[in-house]
């Protein structure tokens, strides 16, 4: 029998989460989660969401949605902040690290984003520190931190929806492999990633003046290409 997944878009509503360079975590988590929801649907995987728009969910509401969902797994999507770089995945103290490691390495394998660590954490009572592990019952929850929203390198890799979809897709692929679902590449999204694991970048110019670089970036984005300026 096919296993089921619930996707949690972290934060939302009155809780913006963390922020960096003008971006709010709650917006990015919703963007990533909606993308994954539709991809799992396309792949025939039974999937649901904790939220599909910008609403406030407190810890009990969010964890109860997951606990009562009947899902086998929960992917809780987040973005980090506070001094660091790279993706992290967090698992319950009552499960092994294998699935969390698979998701973390899946993100790093598509290129650009480093793999920081996979870990679990206990509170002072010896229970799971994070309520998404502690209060979600039998649902195996993995918290995914795709990168640091306040780190310039990570932000530049994540600052458009298309770029975030590259890493969101890596999690879809890894989860499909884990649960035994048939995986196929997305046909409706043009990506700069070979999902077998190779990441390709194309440099189209180098300038001494920032203005010239910004003008070329704007021209490329107007034509539908992903483009960033790096100093």
Tab-separated table of C-alpha atoms in Angstrom:
chain	number	residue	atom	x	y	z
A	1	UNK	CA	0.000	0.000	0.000
A	2	UNK	CA	1.273	3.444	-0.937
A	3	UNK	CA	2.437	5.552	1.980
A	4	UNK	CA	0.966	9.031	2.470
A	5	UNK	CA	2.584	12.412	3.037
A	6	UNK	CA	1.490	15.673	4.602
A	7	UNK	CA	3.441	18.833	3.798
A	8	UNK	CA	3.739	21.581	6.373
A	9	UNK	CA	4.418	25.128	5.194
A	10	UNK	CA	6.104	26.482	8.294
A	11	UNK	CA	4.904	29.693	9.983
A	12	UNK	CA	2.200	31.795	8.275
A	13	UNK	CA	-0.244	34.599	9.024
A	14	UNK	CA	0.826	36.568	12.090
A	15	UNK	CA	3.980	34.447	12.333
A	16	UNK	CA	6.330	35.504	9.517
A	17	UNK	CA	9.149	33.222	10.625
A	18	UNK	CA	12.619	34.514	9.979
A	19	UNK	CA	13.576	36.987	7.279
A	20	UNK	CA	16.460	38.232	5.164
A	21	UNK	CA	17.039	40.673	2.300
A	22	UNK	CA	13.346	41.638	2.392
A	23	UNK	CA	12.051	38.054	2.097
A	24	UNK	CA	9.814	36.389	4.717
A	25	UNK	CA	10.163	32.734	5.592
A	26	UNK	CA	6.386	32.163	5.674
A	27	UNK	CA	6.112	33.142	1.986
A	28	UNK	CA	8.945	30.894	0.876
A	29	UNK	CA	7.688	27.898	2.859
A	30	UNK	CA	4.234	28.234	1.312
A	31	UNK	CA	5.710	28.524	-2.173
A	32	UNK	CA	7.832	25.391	-1.713
A	33	UNK	CA	5.007	23.424	-0.087
A	34	UNK	CA	2.433	24.195	-2.783
A	35	UNK	CA	4.928	23.173	-5.441
A	36	UNK	CA	5.629	19.857	-3.702
A	37	UNK	CA	1.923	19.227	-3.123
A	38	UNK	CA	1.146	19.510	-6.832
A	39	UNK	CA	4.183	17.435	-7.794
A	40	UNK	CA	3.225	14.579	-5.460
A	41	UNK	CA	-0.310	14.745	-6.880
A	42	UNK	CA	1.099	14.426	-10.404
A	43	UNK	CA	3.128	11.414	-9.301
A	44	UNK	CA	0.115	9.654	-7.812
A	45	UNK	CA	1.220	10.033	-4.186
A	46	UNK	CA	-1.455	10.620	-1.547
A	47	UNK	CA	-0.635	14.053	-0.116
A	48	UNK	CA	-2.171	16.861	1.939
A	49	UNK	CA	-1.158	20.244	3.380
A	50	UNK	CA	-1.302	21.899	6.782
A	51	UNK	CA	-2.019	25.211	5.050
A	52	UNK	CA	-2.496	26.306	1.460
A	53	UNK	CA	-2.605	30.077	2.031
A	54	UNK	CA	-1.303	32.687	4.440
A	55	UNK	CA	-3.028	31.817	7.715
A	56	UNK	CA	-1.896	31.651	11.319
A	57	UNK	CA	-1.589	28.187	12.865
A	58	UNK	CA	-0.435	27.904	16.452
A	59	UNK	CA	1.606	24.913	17.565
A	60	UNK	CA	-1.386	22.862	18.727
A	61	UNK	CA	-3.433	23.550	15.594
A	62	UNK	CA	-0.547	22.713	13.265
A	63	UNK	CA	0.539	19.569	15.103
A	64	UNK	CA	-3.065	18.323	15.400
A	65	UNK	CA	-3.567	18.674	11.647
A	66	UNK	CA	-0.514	16.488	11.117
A	67	UNK	CA	-1.369	14.038	13.907
A	68	UNK	CA	-4.931	13.526	12.637
A	69	UNK	CA	-4.032	13.451	8.952
A	70	UNK	CA	-3.482	9.709	8.736
A	71	UNK	CA	-0.195	10.395	6.959
A	72	UNK	CA	2.899	8.259	7.336
A	73	UNK	CA	5.319	11.135	6.817
A	74	UNK	CA	5.374	14.896	7.269
A	75	UNK	CA	7.754	17.232	5.458
A	76	UNK	CA	7.894	20.443	7.497
A	77	UNK	CA	9.409	23.127	5.269
A	78	UNK	CA	11.534	25.924	6.719
A	79	UNK	CA	14.360	28.334	5.974
A	80	UNK	CA	17.101	29.105	8.452
A	81	UNK	CA	18.714	32.318	9.718
A	82	UNK	CA	21.171	33.543	12.291
A	83	UNK	CA	24.643	32.915	11.001
A	84	UNK	CA	25.377	29.964	8.796
A	85	UNK	CA	24.970	28.504	5.344
A	86	UNK	CA	23.617	25.315	3.834
A	87	UNK	CA	20.676	22.974	4.274
A	88	UNK	CA	19.814	21.119	7.468
A	89	UNK	CA	17.345	18.345	8.229
A	90	UNK	CA	16.016	17.473	11.673
A	91	UNK	CA	14.468	14.177	12.771
A	92	UNK	CA	12.811	12.925	15.937
A	93	UNK	CA	14.961	11.490	18.715
A	94	UNK	CA	12.820	8.357	18.389
A	95	UNK	CA	13.707	7.690	14.745
A	96	UNK	CA	17.013	7.101	13.013
A	97	UNK	CA	18.609	9.711	10.791
A	98	UNK	CA	18.454	7.840	7.485
A	99	UNK	CA	15.430	9.547	5.896
A	100	UNK	CA	16.484	12.997	7.103
A	101	UNK	CA	19.976	12.429	5.706
A	102	UNK	CA	18.513	11.321	2.393
A	103	UNK	CA	16.502	14.525	2.080
A	104	UNK	CA	19.447	16.707	3.085
A	105	UNK	CA	21.850	15.057	0.682
A	106	UNK	CA	19.182	15.205	-2.024
A	107	UNK	CA	19.071	18.988	-1.716
A	108	UNK	CA	22.847	19.317	-1.729
A	109	UNK	CA	23.285	16.896	-4.632
A	110	UNK	CA	21.513	19.148	-7.129
A	111	UNK	CA	24.270	21.698	-6.635
A	112	UNK	CA	25.035	25.035	-5.094
A	113	UNK	CA	23.573	24.527	-1.629
A	114	UNK	CA	25.932	22.844	0.819
A	115	UNK	CA	24.846	20.080	3.188
A	116	UNK	CA	25.280	21.462	6.699
A	117	UNK	CA	24.054	18.673	8.982
A	118	UNK	CA	21.299	16.286	10.035
A	119	UNK	CA	20.455	16.095	13.711
A	120	UNK	CA	17.867	15.581	16.453
A	121	UNK	CA	17.451	17.542	19.692
A	122	UNK	CA	16.128	16.741	23.179
A	123	UNK	CA	14.426	19.166	25.540
A	124	UNK	CA	15.121	19.390	29.273
A	125	UNK	CA	12.619	16.583	29.913
A	126	UNK	CA	14.329	14.203	27.525
A	127	UNK	CA	11.633	14.579	24.866
A	128	UNK	CA	11.831	16.002	21.366
A	129	UNK	CA	12.703	19.681	21.495
A	130	UNK	CA	10.643	20.603	18.398
A	131	UNK	CA	6.880	20.350	18.747
A	132	UNK	CA	6.563	19.131	15.170
A	133	UNK	CA	8.284	15.967	16.371
A	134	UNK	CA	6.906	15.895	19.902
A	135	UNK	CA	3.210	16.517	19.196
A	136	UNK	CA	2.527	14.878	15.835
A	137	UNK	CA	1.939	11.330	17.059
A	138	UNK	CA	2.917	8.440	14.844
A	139	UNK	CA	3.576	10.637	11.807
A	140	UNK	CA	7.279	10.587	11.012
A	141	UNK	CA	8.155	14.266	10.681
A	142	UNK	CA	11.268	15.639	9.045
A	143	UNK	CA	11.978	19.357	9.390
A	144	UNK	CA	13.758	20.608	6.276
A	145	UNK	CA	15.768	23.848	6.436
A	146	UNK	CA	16.621	24.582	2.804
A	147	UNK	CA	19.210	27.253	3.519
A	148	UNK	CA	19.849	30.486	5.389
A	149	UNK	CA	17.559	33.247	4.186
A	150	UNK	CA	19.860	35.901	5.678
A	151	UNK	CA	23.034	34.516	4.075
A	152	UNK	CA	23.812	36.173	0.737
A	153	UNK	CA	25.060	32.982	-0.913
A	154	UNK	CA	22.028	30.928	0.135
A	155	UNK	CA	19.617	33.764	-0.587
A	156	UNK	CA	20.941	34.097	-4.127
A	157	UNK	CA	20.279	30.398	-4.680
A	158	UNK	CA	16.719	30.660	-3.326
A	159	UNK	CA	15.443	34.127	-4.122
A	160	UNK	CA	13.057	33.199	-6.956
A	161	UNK	CA	10.281	30.660	-7.036
A	162	UNK	CA	11.950	28.794	-9.902
A	163	UNK	CA	15.171	28.484	-7.939
A	164	UNK	CA	13.363	27.274	-4.824
A	165	UNK	CA	11.563	24.689	-6.929
A	166	UNK	CA	14.891	23.116	-7.852
A	167	UNK	CA	15.531	22.209	-4.206
A	168	UNK	CA	11.874	21.421	-3.504
A	169	UNK	CA	11.988	18.957	-6.381
A	170	UNK	CA	15.041	17.287	-4.882
A	171	UNK	CA	12.987	16.524	-1.762
A	172	UNK	CA	10.125	15.165	-3.883
A	173	UNK	CA	12.534	12.879	-5.702
A	174	UNK	CA	14.166	11.649	-2.476
A	175	UNK	CA	10.795	10.986	-0.822
A	176	UNK	CA	9.521	9.072	-3.841
A	177	UNK	CA	12.607	6.887	-3.714
A	178	UNK	CA	12.099	6.326	0.006
A	179	UNK	CA	8.431	5.306	-0.191
A	180	UNK	CA	8.765	3.372	-3.441
A	181	UNK	CA	6.701	5.721	-5.616
A	182	UNK	CA	7.454	5.997	-9.320
A	183	UNK	CA	9.355	9.208	-9.935
A	184	UNK	CA	9.568	11.135	-13.192
A	185	UNK	CA	11.044	14.522	-13.890
A	186	UNK	CA	8.677	17.502	-14.040
A	187	UNK	CA	7.801	18.362	-17.618
A	188	UNK	CA	6.044	21.657	-16.886
A	189	UNK	CA	8.955	23.379	-15.135
A	190	UNK	CA	12.097	24.406	-16.989
A	191	UNK	CA	14.988	23.768	-14.637
A	192	UNK	CA	18.721	24.290	-14.788
A	193	UNK	CA	19.146	20.972	-13.034
A	194	UNK	CA	19.622	17.469	-14.336
A	195	UNK	CA	17.700	15.630	-11.601
A	196	UNK	CA	20.140	12.747	-11.792
A	197	UNK	CA	22.270	15.011	-9.648
A	198	UNK	CA	24.266	17.353	-11.888
A	199	UNK	CA	23.897	21.112	-11.573
A	200	UNK	CA	24.863	23.326	-14.493
A	201	UNK	CA	25.547	27.065	-14.382
A	202	UNK	CA	26.067	29.374	-17.350
A	203	UNK	CA	27.976	32.649	-17.012
A	204	UNK	CA	27.072	35.171	-19.681
A	205	UNK	CA	29.082	38.222	-18.718
A	206	UNK	CA	31.518	39.888	-16.350
A	207	UNK	CA	31.686	43.620	-15.729
A	208	UNK	CA	33.701	46.091	-13.700
A	209	UNK	CA	30.603	48.266	-13.157
A	210	UNK	CA	27.695	46.904	-11.101
A	211	UNK	CA	25.228	48.903	-13.224
A	212	UNK	CA	26.195	46.980	-16.366
A	213	UNK	CA	25.771	43.661	-14.552
A	214	UNK	CA	22.362	44.697	-13.235
A	215	UNK	CA	21.206	45.742	-16.700
A	216	UNK	CA	22.166	42.366	-18.180
A	217	UNK	CA	20.472	40.558	-15.284
A	218	UNK	CA	17.257	42.548	-15.867
A	219	UNK	CA	17.377	41.781	-19.591
A	220	UNK	CA	17.803	38.044	-18.961
A	221	UNK	CA	15.012	37.956	-16.378
A	222	UNK	CA	12.713	39.804	-18.799
A	223	UNK	CA	13.355	37.026	-21.317
A	224	UNK	CA	12.465	34.371	-18.731
A	225	UNK	CA	15.914	33.259	-17.643
A	226	UNK	CA	17.035	32.899	-14.046
A	227	UNK	CA	19.825	35.402	-13.410
A	228	UNK	CA	21.686	36.697	-10.376
A	229	UNK	CA	24.607	39.075	-9.901
A	230	UNK	CA	27.523	37.896	-7.811
A	231	UNK	CA	30.387	40.145	-6.763
